[in-house]
Amino acid sequence: MYTGILLFLLAMLPLVLPGGLAAQSQTSPVDGMHSNTPAVHAFTNATIVTAPGTTLTNATLVIRNGMIEAVGRNARIPADARVWDMQGQTLYPGFIDAHSHLGQREPRVELDRGNASWNPQLRAHLNASAEFNSEDDGRETLRKAGFTAAASVPTLGLFRGQTAVFSLNEGAPADCLIADGIAQSISLAQSREFGFTYPTSPIGVIALIRQTLYDAAWHRDAHQAYRRTPAGLTRPEHNAVLAAMEDAVSGRQPVVFDVRSDEELLRALRIAEEFGLPNPWIKGSGYEYRIADYLKSQSVSLILPLTLPAKPDIETPEDALNVSLAELRHWYLAPENAFRLSAEGVQFAFTAEGLDNPADILHNLRHMVHAGLDARTALAALTTQPASMLGIAATHGTLETGKSASFFVADGDIFVPGTRIMDVWTEGTRHVVNRNPVHNPAGVWAVSASDDRINGELQLTESRSGRFSGKLVRDGEEIELMNVAYDDDTRRLRADFLHEEGGSSTMIRLTASLTDNQLRGWGERSGEARMQFQARRTGAGAPPEARTIEMMARTLTLPNIRPAMEYGRERLPEQPRHVLVRNATVWTMGPQGILENADLLVREGRVVEVGQSLRAPRNATVIDAEGKHVTPGLIDAHLHSGVTGVNEVGNAITAEVRMRDVLNIHNIWMYRQLAGGLTTAHVMHGSANAIGGQNVTLKMRWGGLSHDLPLDGARRTIKFALGENPKRVGTDRYPNTRMGVEQIIADRFRMAEDYRSAREAWERDQAGIPPRRDLRLDALVDILEGNLDVHSHSYRQDEILMLMRLADDMGFRVASFHHSLEAFKVAPELAERGIGAVVWSDWGGFKIEAYDNTNYNARLLHEAGVVTSLHSDDSQIATRMNWEAAKLVRTGVDREVALSMVTSRTAELLGIQDRVGSLEPGKDADFVIWNGDPLSTMTIPEQTWVDGRRYFDIREDAELRRAVERERADLIRLIMEAGND
């Protein structure tokens, strides 16, 4: 008995004992007998991949005390080494996860001590090493997939804290820490664990990130100034978060952004550019292939996820209808993400973040190689690339003399499906992942038992290496065995089967020990004595069949389109040097009025001339528009589509947020609006705030990137809101009356005046502590100085008068009131101050403050001399703004004036009349070719041009529709075939 126990303990030693001194704590006292396990190993006859692209055959690796002593074909085997014959095995450098949440489960939410920040999302002073939680920390999962080291990133907040790199060896965090304070982590998604507090939206997230980075630079400069001459100065606050960010904003520490989409990646790059953050790291989302052509020109270190999307649900035809082309395409293209980036010369590392099953990690990695990624590049992304990025290349990433003995052993090429990881060694310590049984129980066994219920023939089959199934044959009856398990270390076999007797079933459990060709053990049934048995092997078992895992055939070559959805473009439309539109009825919306049988000449995206019988330049694109009408591109003065989030409701004043920060090209409404003749839109913040965010005026450049959309040189604008909305949004938030709305606006402008005065005073002599830059007050100062135009949501005449008078008192100008259903009541006052009105054609009565409306609002305002524009405030209505203009004709408005309220007058109101709104020489060539009168509801646009590029063509649209259906059908077929594999 004691001999068996000793054999068992000896067998377990390689599994549980450390393989090197590096695994032992260096400062804690020894408790009991000290560990002095031999730590010298030689791995012979191995295929050794020492680095991506470098492989040695029939080679030897020698490790001592957790470090590599020698590697090569002629490496000397030390006399004191334990020798491991690696015939048929391949050794790889251990994988390195560049962005994991190792040890960061169940993080602290409340940080209620010390000099922390005012906002719970700001946690930059935390460190992954100090927050490491060893309970269920994820080391084992990563090891089973071949990882030996991982960067640990805190999980909560926008500013999450500093990352650290750990060995995946067992032991205390202090003993496994490889490198600390590697990078500062910033997420572009707020953590909901902190409740519904600022920021509540993506626009607020970016604003808080920008403000915090400015604050960190100010904190650094303020303390430097105070240390130089503290006398007479007010001591600046000591903020742990801002102090922790000093190295990052000074360019001495990398910043790693965690993003969820290609749009968020672009936003992160813009933040990095604004603050001069060199070579930002970005943990991606799997959508990077969509912008691979752009990323190749950027200085950025990417960390790509090994996660892949699940198959879309197309179980029924109805289900398939609910799956967008974007979802179908991403399912197919996500495995090509790394390949497409590599093809553009973009370097990257990998992370297994989000995958809890080691099998999924390797499966997805192999799927990416199958999709085109070069195996050498894939290995580099898991070894040398993350090692270099994380600053641990001197010790990790390759198998070289003097480096950490951190590697794994596979039974073949790791990128080939079916290859298994057998062992993982971390700093000289062995961790067994898979084992080939030495004593195999597979075969046919004659069972002799004290109970007939067990007597018979036991048939055991090895279905996969180390995994068994079987049956008990008793009196010709075959009984399937359940829960068959065999442990080669203990040579213990276990199995269960159901015994039918007297019309009922009971479970009998078997357990036995294997010795050569003998099994000895017992069976037990609840409430009965054990049934002893022994068995003799009468037939050998067949070896398990080699596993063949077939990858889905990649028979489609999908082009990269932008946006990656229906009607996306492979490239922007060409801009012909010259375009001549002939023989049309041209609504110039300028001094020339409406011209019959006229021509429009465009050169390099600008209008050159409008008139009759114009000469076509050589090689010009000529369009015969006989019987058709041409108008300037339509303009919507108030729209909310094409952005990720509309309102930031975390504060009553949010002037710091900017809609341009959250533009999103994955917006099918843009294409639909182009198809309706819309070429320019004023995309606005919502109406949840007395002073809301900054708006953006953009062009409908379908196929461009989000930062290509804003209209360069357009007047900057900001959204105010009066009435019900700003006083009823938020939780216990001031204000909650119309009076409060007025007072908080006035209060913030007084703050802005004081802020401006303090800044001007410091700039005169720059003595003392520099003033802190406040993005919220910066915007209000810009309003006071006429650099930011106010456009205010409103309904009632009393609140319109209130803001006009408040603006008079505070010294700023209101550019326009939007919605303004009662604006006709104060039309003279608006005209006197040169304030515009943006109204609906016929909306009203949908809430109390909108009851006193009239469809004659626009006409009355126009006749009073108010610059008046129509708006949609609705993505669908924006697809037919010409209908909105047509409705005004029924109220007596002149036809040309009606169209001007979605073209020239809208441009004037937005301050962009020098660029768009009319077809006059020098202006942007934004125009629409209609198949009839634009004020007829029977008319549709045939072509829509922006900047002299044809972004919509009704004939091309028909072709695109057919292409979309073909692509959908191909992808759905592949999904169905994949489901049957």
Tab-separated table of N, CA and C in Angstrom, residues 465-562:
chain	number	residue	atom	x	y	z
A	465	SER	N	-7.410	11.099	-27.876
A	465	SER	CA	-6.296	10.817	-26.982
A	465	SER	C	-6.660	11.182	-25.549
A	466	GLY	N	-6.674	10.161	-24.683
A	466	GLY	CA	-6.967	10.392	-23.272
A	466	GLY	C	-8.437	10.453	-22.943
A	467	ARG	N	-9.316	10.284	-23.948
A	467	ARG	CA	-10.758	10.331	-23.709
A	467	ARG	C	-11.378	8.999	-24.151
A	468	PHE	N	-12.265	8.463	-23.306
A	468	PHE	CA	-12.743	7.106	-23.511
A	468	PHE	C	-14.270	7.043	-23.479
A	469	SER	N	-14.773	6.026	-24.139
A	469	SER	CA	-16.188	5.668	-24.079
A	469	SER	C	-16.249	4.143	-24.029
A	470	GLY	N	-17.437	3.600	-23.838
A	470	GLY	CA	-17.484	2.152	-23.777
A	470	GLY	C	-18.873	1.590	-23.517
A	471	LYS	N	-18.918	0.256	-23.382
A	471	LYS	CA	-20.190	-0.429	-23.110
A	471	LYS	C	-19.906	-1.691	-22.298
A	472	LEU	N	-20.897	-2.111	-21.570
A	472	LEU	CA	-20.860	-3.372	-20.837
A	472	LEU	C	-21.806	-4.343	-21.555
A	473	VAL	N	-21.245	-5.472	-22.031
A	473	VAL	CA	-22.057	-6.478	-22.724
A	473	VAL	C	-22.367	-7.579	-21.716
A	474	ARG	N	-23.653	-7.777	-21.423
A	474	ARG	CA	-24.093	-8.718	-20.385
A	474	ARG	C	-25.232	-9.561	-20.932
A	475	ASP	N	-24.948	-10.861	-21.085
A	475	ASP	CA	-25.964	-11.781	-21.619
A	475	ASP	C	-26.516	-11.271	-22.957
A	476	GLY	N	-25.619	-10.805	-23.811
A	476	GLY	CA	-26.012	-10.327	-25.135
A	476	GLY	C	-26.580	-8.924	-25.153
A	477	GLU	N	-26.802	-8.333	-23.984
A	477	GLU	CA	-27.361	-6.972	-23.900
A	477	GLU	C	-26.215	-5.962	-23.811
A	478	GLU	N	-26.272	-4.924	-24.649
A	478	GLU	CA	-25.240	-3.880	-24.636
A	478	GLU	C	-25.740	-2.693	-23.824
A	479	ILE	N	-24.973	-2.355	-22.806
A	479	ILE	CA	-25.337	-1.240	-21.923
A	479	ILE	C	-24.264	-0.155	-22.062
A	480	GLU	N	-24.695	1.024	-22.486
A	480	GLU	CA	-23.748	2.127	-22.680
A	480	GLU	C	-23.195	2.601	-21.336
A	481	LEU	N	-21.880	2.810	-21.305
A	481	LEU	CA	-21.241	3.379	-20.123
A	481	LEU	C	-21.316	4.895	-20.180
A	482	MET	N	-21.472	5.490	-19.030
A	482	MET	CA	-21.526	6.952	-18.934
A	482	MET	C	-20.369	7.445	-18.070
A	483	ASN	N	-19.980	8.687	-18.318
A	483	ASN	CA	-18.976	9.365	-17.477
A	483	ASN	C	-17.689	8.543	-17.376
A	484	VAL	N	-17.264	7.977	-18.517
A	484	VAL	CA	-16.033	7.190	-18.510
A	484	VAL	C	-14.843	8.145	-18.368
A	485	ALA	N	-13.985	7.863	-17.370
A	485	ALA	CA	-12.826	8.723	-17.132
A	485	ALA	C	-11.657	7.862	-16.705
A	486	TYR	N	-10.472	8.243	-17.205
A	486	TYR	CA	-9.268	7.508	-16.830
A	486	TYR	C	-8.171	8.509	-16.522
A	487	ASP	N	-7.506	8.326	-15.361
A	487	ASP	CA	-6.397	9.170	-14.938
A	487	ASP	C	-5.128	8.333	-15.022
A	488	ASP	N	-4.232	8.741	-15.936
A	488	ASP	CA	-3.039	7.933	-16.164
A	488	ASP	C	-2.057	8.018	-14.999
A	489	ASP	N	-2.066	9.135	-14.264
A	489	ASP	CA	-1.151	9.261	-13.127
A	489	ASP	C	-1.493	8.248	-12.037
A	490	THR	N	-2.775	8.122	-11.745
A	490	THR	CA	-3.204	7.199	-10.689
A	490	THR	C	-3.611	5.842	-11.240
A	491	ARG	N	-3.663	5.739	-12.585
A	491	ARG	CA	-4.115	4.519	-13.275
A	491	ARG	C	-5.514	4.102	-12.789
A	492	ARG	N	-6.349	5.093	-12.613
A	492	ARG	CA	-7.681	4.834	-12.070
A	492	ARG	C	-8.728	5.025	-13.159
A	493	LEU	N	-9.597	4.008	-13.305
A	493	LEU	CA	-10.687	4.051	-14.284
A	493	LEU	C	-12.005	4.187	-13.543
A	494	ARG	N	-12.885	5.043	-14.065
A	494	ARG	CA	-14.225	5.207	-13.486
A	494	ARG	C	-15.247	5.218	-14.611
A	495	ALA	N	-16.434	4.635	-14.317
A	495	ALA	CA	-17.535	4.636	-15.291
A	495	ALA	C	-18.839	4.344	-14.564
A	496	ASP	N	-19.950	4.747	-15.148
A	496	ASP	CA	-21.284	4.501	-14.593
A	496	ASP	C	-22.143	3.822	-15.662
A	497	PHE	N	-23.144	3.056	-15.212
A	497	PHE	CA	-24.133	2.546	-16.158
A	497	PHE	C	-25.460	2.373	-15.440
A	498	LEU	N	-26.545	2.373	-16.212
A	498	LEU	CA	-27.890	2.190	-15.674
A	498	LEU	C	-28.253	0.711	-15.684
A	499	HIS	N	-28.708	0.231	-14.530
A	499	HIS	CA	-29.148	-1.160	-14.416
A	499	HIS	C	-30.670	-1.183	-14.335
A	500	GLU	N	-31.287	-1.893	-15.267
A	500	GLU	CA	-32.742	-2.023	-15.307
A	500	GLU	C	-33.158	-3.262	-14.533
A	501	GLU	N	-34.060	-3.094	-13.578
A	501	GLU	CA	-34.519	-4.224	-12.779
A	501	GLU	C	-35.899	-3.915	-12.216
A	502	GLY	N	-36.843	-4.835	-12.464
A	502	GLY	CA	-38.180	-4.677	-11.904
A	502	GLY	C	-38.889	-3.429	-12.405
A	503	GLY	N	-38.610	-3.062	-13.642
A	503	GLY	CA	-39.280	-1.898	-14.218
A	503	GLY	C	-38.709	-0.566	-13.785
A	504	SER	N	-37.630	-0.567	-13.020
A	504	SER	CA	-37.011	0.683	-12.588
A	504	SER	C	-35.529	0.668	-12.917
A	505	SER	N	-34.931	1.861	-12.953
A	505	SER	CA	-33.516	2.006	-13.293
A	505	SER	C	-32.754	2.556	-12.099
A	506	THR	N	-31.577	1.984	-11.866
A	506	THR	CA	-30.697	2.504	-10.818
A	506	THR	C	-29.293	2.625	-11.387
A	507	MET	N	-28.545	3.562	-10.838
A	507	MET	CA	-27.195	3.808	-11.321
A	507	MET	C	-26.204	2.940	-10.543
A	508	ILE	N	-25.332	2.252	-11.280
A	508	ILE	CA	-24.231	1.507	-10.682
A	508	ILE	C	-22.930	2.198	-11.110
A	509	ARG	N	-22.093	2.485	-10.135
A	509	ARG	CA	-20.841	3.199	-10.385
A	509	ARG	C	-19.687	2.224	-10.249
A	510	LEU	N	-18.779	2.262	-11.222
A	510	LEU	CA	-17.617	1.372	-11.242
A	510	LEU	C	-16.348	2.182	-11.025
A	511	THR	N	-15.405	1.622	-10.298
A	511	THR	CA	-14.081	2.215	-10.156
A	511	THR	C	-13.079	1.082	-10.049
A	512	ALA	N	-11.932	1.259	-10.721
A	512	ALA	CA	-10.952	0.175	-10.745
A	512	ALA	C	-9.560	0.732	-10.976
A	513	SER	N	-8.562	-0.038	-10.569
A	513	SER	CA	-7.158	0.302	-10.810
A	513	SER	C	-6.613	-0.597	-11.910
A	514	LEU	N	-5.773	-0.011	-12.778
A	514	LEU	CA	-5.204	-0.730	-13.913
A	514	LEU	C	-3.771	-1.137	-13.583
A	515	THR	N	-3.463	-2.418	-13.738
A	515	THR	CA	-2.093	-2.919	-13.615
A	515	THR	C	-1.846	-3.837	-14.802
A	516	ASP	N	-0.978	-3.365	-15.709
A	516	ASP	CA	-0.710	-4.108	-16.940
A	516	ASP	C	-2.033	-4.467	-17.620
A	517	ASN	N	-2.392	-5.762	-17.652
A	517	ASN	CA	-3.613	-6.185	-18.331
A	517	ASN	C	-4.680	-6.635	-17.345
A	518	GLN	N	-4.638	-6.079	-16.142
A	518	GLN	CA	-5.598	-6.440	-15.113
A	518	GLN	C	-6.314	-5.185	-14.591
A	519	LEU	N	-7.597	-5.316	-14.339
A	519	LEU	CA	-8.383	-4.301	-13.654
A	519	LEU	C	-8.912	-4.904	-12.364
A	520	ARG	N	-8.776	-4.183	-11.258
A	520	ARG	CA	-9.316	-4.623	-9.984
A	520	ARG	C	-10.066	-3.451	-9.358
A	521	GLY	N	-11.310	-3.730	-8.923
A	521	GLY	CA	-12.074	-2.643	-8.327
A	521	GLY	C	-13.396	-3.106	-7.796
A	522	TRP	N	-14.328	-2.195	-7.736
A	522	TRP	CA	-15.642	-2.553	-7.210
A	522	TRP	C	-16.725	-1.699	-7.886
A	523	GLY	N	-17.942	-2.175	-7.758
A	523	GLY	CA	-19.099	-1.402	-8.176
A	523	GLY	C	-19.933	-1.089	-6.957
A	524	GLU	N	-20.660	0.004	-7.019
A	524	GLU	CA	-21.497	0.327	-5.878
A	524	GLU	C	-22.821	0.892	-6.346
A	525	ARG	N	-23.828	0.528	-5.559
A	525	ARG	CA	-25.178	0.996	-5.787
A	525	ARG	C	-25.680	1.541	-4.465
A	526	SER	N	-26.316	2.667	-4.523
A	526	SER	CA	-26.726	3.334	-3.288
A	526	SER	C	-27.506	2.385	-2.377
A	527	GLY	N	-27.079	2.318	-1.106
A	527	GLY	CA	-27.767	1.522	-0.111
A	527	GLY	C	-27.357	0.073	-0.090
A	528	GLU	N	-26.372	-0.341	-0.930
A	528	GLU	CA	-25.943	-1.735	-0.977
A	528	GLU	C	-24.450	-1.831	-0.706
A	529	ALA	N	-24.014	-3.047	-0.381
A	529	ALA	CA	-22.597	-3.297	-0.179
A	529	ALA	C	-21.870	-3.264	-1.525
A	530	ARG	N	-20.577	-2.988	-1.489
A	530	ARG	CA	-19.775	-2.935	-2.706
A	530	ARG	C	-19.725	-4.304	-3.380
A	531	MET	N	-19.673	-4.272	-4.726
A	531	MET	CA	-19.593	-5.496	-5.522
A	531	MET	C	-18.176	-5.584	-6.097
A	532	GLN	N	-17.355	-6.456	-5.547
A	532	GLN	CA	-15.974	-6.585	-5.987
A	532	GLN	C	-15.918	-7.220	-7.380
A	533	PHE	N	-14.939	-6.770	-8.189
A	533	PHE	CA	-14.754	-7.407	-9.492
A	533	PHE	C	-13.299	-7.283	-9.919
A	534	GLN	N	-12.936	-8.133	-10.852
A	534	GLN	CA	-11.654	-8.018	-11.525
A	534	GLN	C	-11.882	-8.331	-12.999
A	535	ALA	N	-10.976	-7.834	-13.828
A	535	ALA	CA	-11.143	-8.029	-15.272
A	535	ALA	C	-9.795	-8.297	-15.911
A	536	ARG	N	-9.822	-9.103	-16.972
A	536	ARG	CA	-8.608	-9.456	-17.714
A	536	ARG	C	-8.778	-8.993	-19.163
A	537	ARG	N	-7.714	-8.333	-19.669
A	537	ARG	CA	-7.790	-7.832	-21.050
A	537	ARG	C	-7.701	-9.022	-21.996
A	538	THR	N	-8.700	-9.140	-22.865
A	538	THR	CA	-8.721	-10.220	-23.851
A	538	THR	C	-8.521	-9.726	-25.275
A	539	GLY	N	-8.558	-8.443	-25.446
A	539	GLY	CA	-8.363	-7.877	-26.783
A	539	GLY	C	-7.821	-6.458	-26.683
A	540	ALA	N	-6.882	-6.117	-27.580
A	540	ALA	CA	-6.277	-4.776	-27.559
A	540	ALA	C	-7.227	-3.758	-28.167
A	541	GLY	N	-7.101	-2.555	-27.698
A	541	GLY	CA	-7.917	-1.478	-28.244
A	541	GLY	C	-7.258	-0.822	-29.433
A	542	ALA	N	-8.061	-0.342	-30.368
A	542	ALA	CA	-7.539	0.356	-31.540
A	542	ALA	C	-7.119	1.765	-31.142
A	543	PRO	N	-6.052	2.287	-31.749
A	543	PRO	CA	-5.666	3.671	-31.446
A	543	PRO	C	-6.756	4.626	-31.896
A	544	PRO	N	-6.850	5.783	-31.242
A	544	PRO	CA	-7.888	6.748	-31.643
A	544	PRO	C	-7.647	7.249	-33.052
A	545	GLU	N	-8.719	7.477	-33.757
A	545	GLU	CA	-8.589	8.018	-35.099
A	545	GLU	C	-8.065	9.446	-35.029
A	546	ALA	N	-7.208	9.758	-35.981
A	546	ALA	CA	-6.672	11.124	-36.033
A	546	ALA	C	-7.817	12.110	-36.237
A	547	ARG	N	-7.775	13.158	-35.441
A	547	ARG	CA	-8.849	14.152	-35.547
A	547	ARG	C	-8.650	14.999	-36.793
A	548	THR	N	-9.678	15.110	-37.562
A	548	THR	CA	-9.633	15.986	-38.734
A	548	THR	C	-10.676	17.079	-38.540
A	549	ILE	N	-10.174	18.283	-38.500
A	549	ILE	CA	-11.056	19.435	-38.317
A	549	ILE	C	-11.033	20.244	-39.604
A	550	GLU	N	-12.144	20.272	-40.281
A	550	GLU	CA	-12.215	20.993	-41.548
A	550	GLU	C	-12.659	22.427	-41.310
A	551	MET	N	-11.895	23.346	-41.866
A	551	MET	CA	-12.266	24.745	-41.814
A	551	MET	C	-13.212	25.063	-42.975
A	552	MET	N	-14.102	25.996	-42.746
A	552	MET	CA	-15.045	26.387	-43.783
A	552	MET	C	-14.301	26.923	-45.005
A	553	ALA	N	-14.703	26.445	-46.168
A	553	ALA	CA	-14.094	26.937	-47.403
A	553	ALA	C	-14.414	28.413	-47.579
A	554	ARG	N	-13.374	29.179	-47.842
A	554	ARG	CA	-13.552	30.627	-48.002
A	554	ARG	C	-13.628	30.914	-49.503
A	555	THR	N	-14.810	30.753	-50.018
A	555	THR	CA	-15.016	30.834	-51.465
A	555	THR	C	-15.376	32.235	-51.937
A	556	LEU	N	-15.629	33.150	-51.011
A	556	LEU	CA	-16.010	34.503	-51.394
A	556	LEU	C	-14.843	35.455	-51.221
A	557	THR	N	-14.711	36.365	-52.145
A	557	THR	CA	-13.760	37.469	-52.002
A	557	THR	C	-14.579	38.748	-51.901
A	558	LEU	N	-14.706	39.224	-50.679
A	558	LEU	CA	-15.537	40.403	-50.459
A	558	LEU	C	-14.659	41.651	-50.455
A	559	PRO	N	-14.984	42.620	-51.275
A	559	PRO	CA	-14.191	43.854	-51.262
A	559	PRO	C	-14.434	44.633	-49.980
A	560	ASN	N	-13.463	45.438	-49.615
A	560	ASN	CA	-13.647	46.317	-48.460
A	560	ASN	C	-14.461	47.516	-48.916
A	561	ILE	N	-15.635	47.698	-48.321
A	561	ILE	CA	-16.485	48.825	-48.693
A	561	ILE	C	-16.676	49.722	-47.484
A	562	ARG	N	-16.979	50.968	-47.760
A	562	ARG	CA	-17.151	51.945	-46.688
A	562	ARG	C	-18.378	52.795	-46.979
